[in-house]
């Protein structure tokens, strides 16, 4: 049983290390989120986009995530002046939304990451805000964790995380609303992250492994 458990733990560790080692497909500065069960990524948000230019008309109508392996979330400019420039979405005082009606059943948190050149240091403070509403509701949920990795240039990474473990109703859709100041947006990613199992769940899993090991030993003895 110990050998079986050891092999299982080693296998899980290898899988975790493999996931962390993978280069992020959205943008090199964006981090692969542990436990992500669904991801939507938008990159090359400029007029020189590979496979065809991103246009302002597409941005206003709503553009689906274009990174390989993404889901069906839609990114839309509701108002403001941001448009696809030579390097990214350039402009000011825009309101964007991310909408998704395909939500994993076991979601425990939502993580937003953006590579944003924030010219007037508005990201994370009014009027530069990022809020979440669930199931078409109007209630705005503030992020439970906000962080920024500032590199003094366009590769600044801004991360917002919402803890949804306390939401009792099934989550069927979400809308993220982003109110941007004077900035240039290069890449965006939203991850749906699986809920962390309760300790009792781990105990049940370990108990199941122990039972499997015990049954395997009994079979070997019976054959012998």
PDB file of N, CA, C and O in Angstrom, residues 100-103 134-136 169-174:
ATOM      1  N   UNK A 100     -19.070  34.933 -19.957  1.00  0.00           N
ATOM      2  CA  UNK A 100     -18.935  33.495 -20.207  1.00  0.00           C
ATOM      3  C   UNK A 100     -20.131  32.780 -19.600  1.00  0.00           C
ATOM      4  O   UNK A 100     -20.440  32.950 -18.417  1.00  0.00           O
ATOM      5  N   UNK A 101     -20.817  31.994 -20.426  1.00  0.00           N
ATOM      6  CA  UNK A 101     -21.968  31.219 -19.954  1.00  0.00           C
ATOM      7  C   UNK A 101     -21.651  29.741 -19.852  1.00  0.00           C
ATOM      8  O   UNK A 101     -22.553  28.917 -19.698  1.00  0.00           O
ATOM      9  N   UNK A 102     -20.354  29.407 -19.931  1.00  0.00           N
ATOM     10  CA  UNK A 102     -19.926  28.016 -19.772  1.00  0.00           C
ATOM     11  C   UNK A 102     -18.982  27.960 -18.582  1.00  0.00           C
ATOM     12  O   UNK A 102     -17.786  28.218 -18.702  1.00  0.00           O
ATOM     13  N   UNK A 103     -19.538  27.655 -17.416  1.00  0.00           N
ATOM     14  CA  UNK A 103     -18.767  27.673 -16.177  1.00  0.00           C
ATOM     15  C   UNK A 103     -18.652  26.255 -15.632  1.00  0.00           C
ATOM     16  O   UNK A 103     -19.641  25.515 -15.575  1.00  0.00           O
ATOM     17  N   UNK A 134     -22.210  37.457 -11.059  1.00  0.00           N
ATOM     18  CA  UNK A 134     -22.488  36.053 -11.367  1.00  0.00           C
ATOM     19  C   UNK A 134     -23.938  35.868 -11.785  1.00  0.00           C
ATOM     20  O   UNK A 134     -24.838  36.568 -11.316  1.00  0.00           O
ATOM     21  N   UNK A 135     -24.151  34.909 -12.679  1.00  0.00           N
ATOM     22  CA  UNK A 135     -25.496  34.485 -13.076  1.00  0.00           C
ATOM     23  C   UNK A 135     -26.374  35.637 -13.554  1.00  0.00           C
ATOM     24  O   UNK A 135     -27.573  35.676 -13.293  1.00  0.00           O
ATOM     25  N   UNK A 136     -25.763  36.591 -14.255  1.00  0.00           N
ATOM     26  CA  UNK A 136     -26.524  37.697 -14.809  1.00  0.00           C
ATOM     27  C   UNK A 136     -26.957  38.736 -13.803  1.00  0.00           C
ATOM     28  O   UNK A 136     -27.704  39.657 -14.136  1.00  0.00           O
ATOM     29  N   UNK A 169     -25.251  29.250  -4.489  1.00  0.00           N
ATOM     30  CA  UNK A 169     -26.010  28.921  -5.698  1.00  0.00           C
ATOM     31  C   UNK A 169     -25.072  28.436  -6.799  1.00  0.00           C
ATOM     32  O   UNK A 169     -23.924  28.888  -6.892  1.00  0.00           O
ATOM     33  N   UNK A 170     -25.530  27.508  -7.629  1.00  0.00           N
ATOM     34  CA  UNK A 170     -24.701  27.060  -8.759  1.00  0.00           C
ATOM     35  C   UNK A 170     -24.353  28.237  -9.662  1.00  0.00           C
ATOM     36  O   UNK A 170     -25.208  29.070  -9.968  1.00  0.00           O
ATOM     37  N   UNK A 171     -23.101  28.324 -10.067  1.00  0.00           N
ATOM     38  CA  UNK A 171     -22.661  29.415 -10.940  1.00  0.00           C
ATOM     39  C   UNK A 171     -22.786  28.960 -12.383  1.00  0.00           C
ATOM     40  O   UNK A 171     -22.129  28.009 -12.809  1.00  0.00           O
ATOM     41  N   UNK A 172     -23.641  29.627 -13.142  1.00  0.00           N
ATOM     42  CA  UNK A 172     -23.874  29.248 -14.535  1.00  0.00           C
ATOM     43  C   UNK A 172     -23.265  30.234 -15.530  1.00  0.00           C
ATOM     44  O   UNK A 172     -23.096  29.905 -16.701  1.00  0.00           O
ATOM     45  N   UNK A 173     -22.958  31.442 -15.058  1.00  0.00           N
ATOM     46  CA  UNK A 173     -22.357  32.433 -15.948  1.00  0.00           C
ATOM     47  C   UNK A 173     -21.660  33.494 -15.108  1.00  0.00           C
ATOM     48  O   UNK A 173     -21.940  33.649 -13.915  1.00  0.00           O
ATOM     49  N   UNK A 174     -20.751  34.215 -15.749  1.00  0.00           N
ATOM     50  CA  UNK A 174     -20.122  35.339 -15.058  1.00  0.00           C
ATOM     51  C   UNK A 174     -19.872  36.467 -16.048  1.00  0.00           C
ATOM     52  O   UNK A 174     -19.779  36.263 -17.249  1.00  0.00           O
TER      53      UNK A 174
END
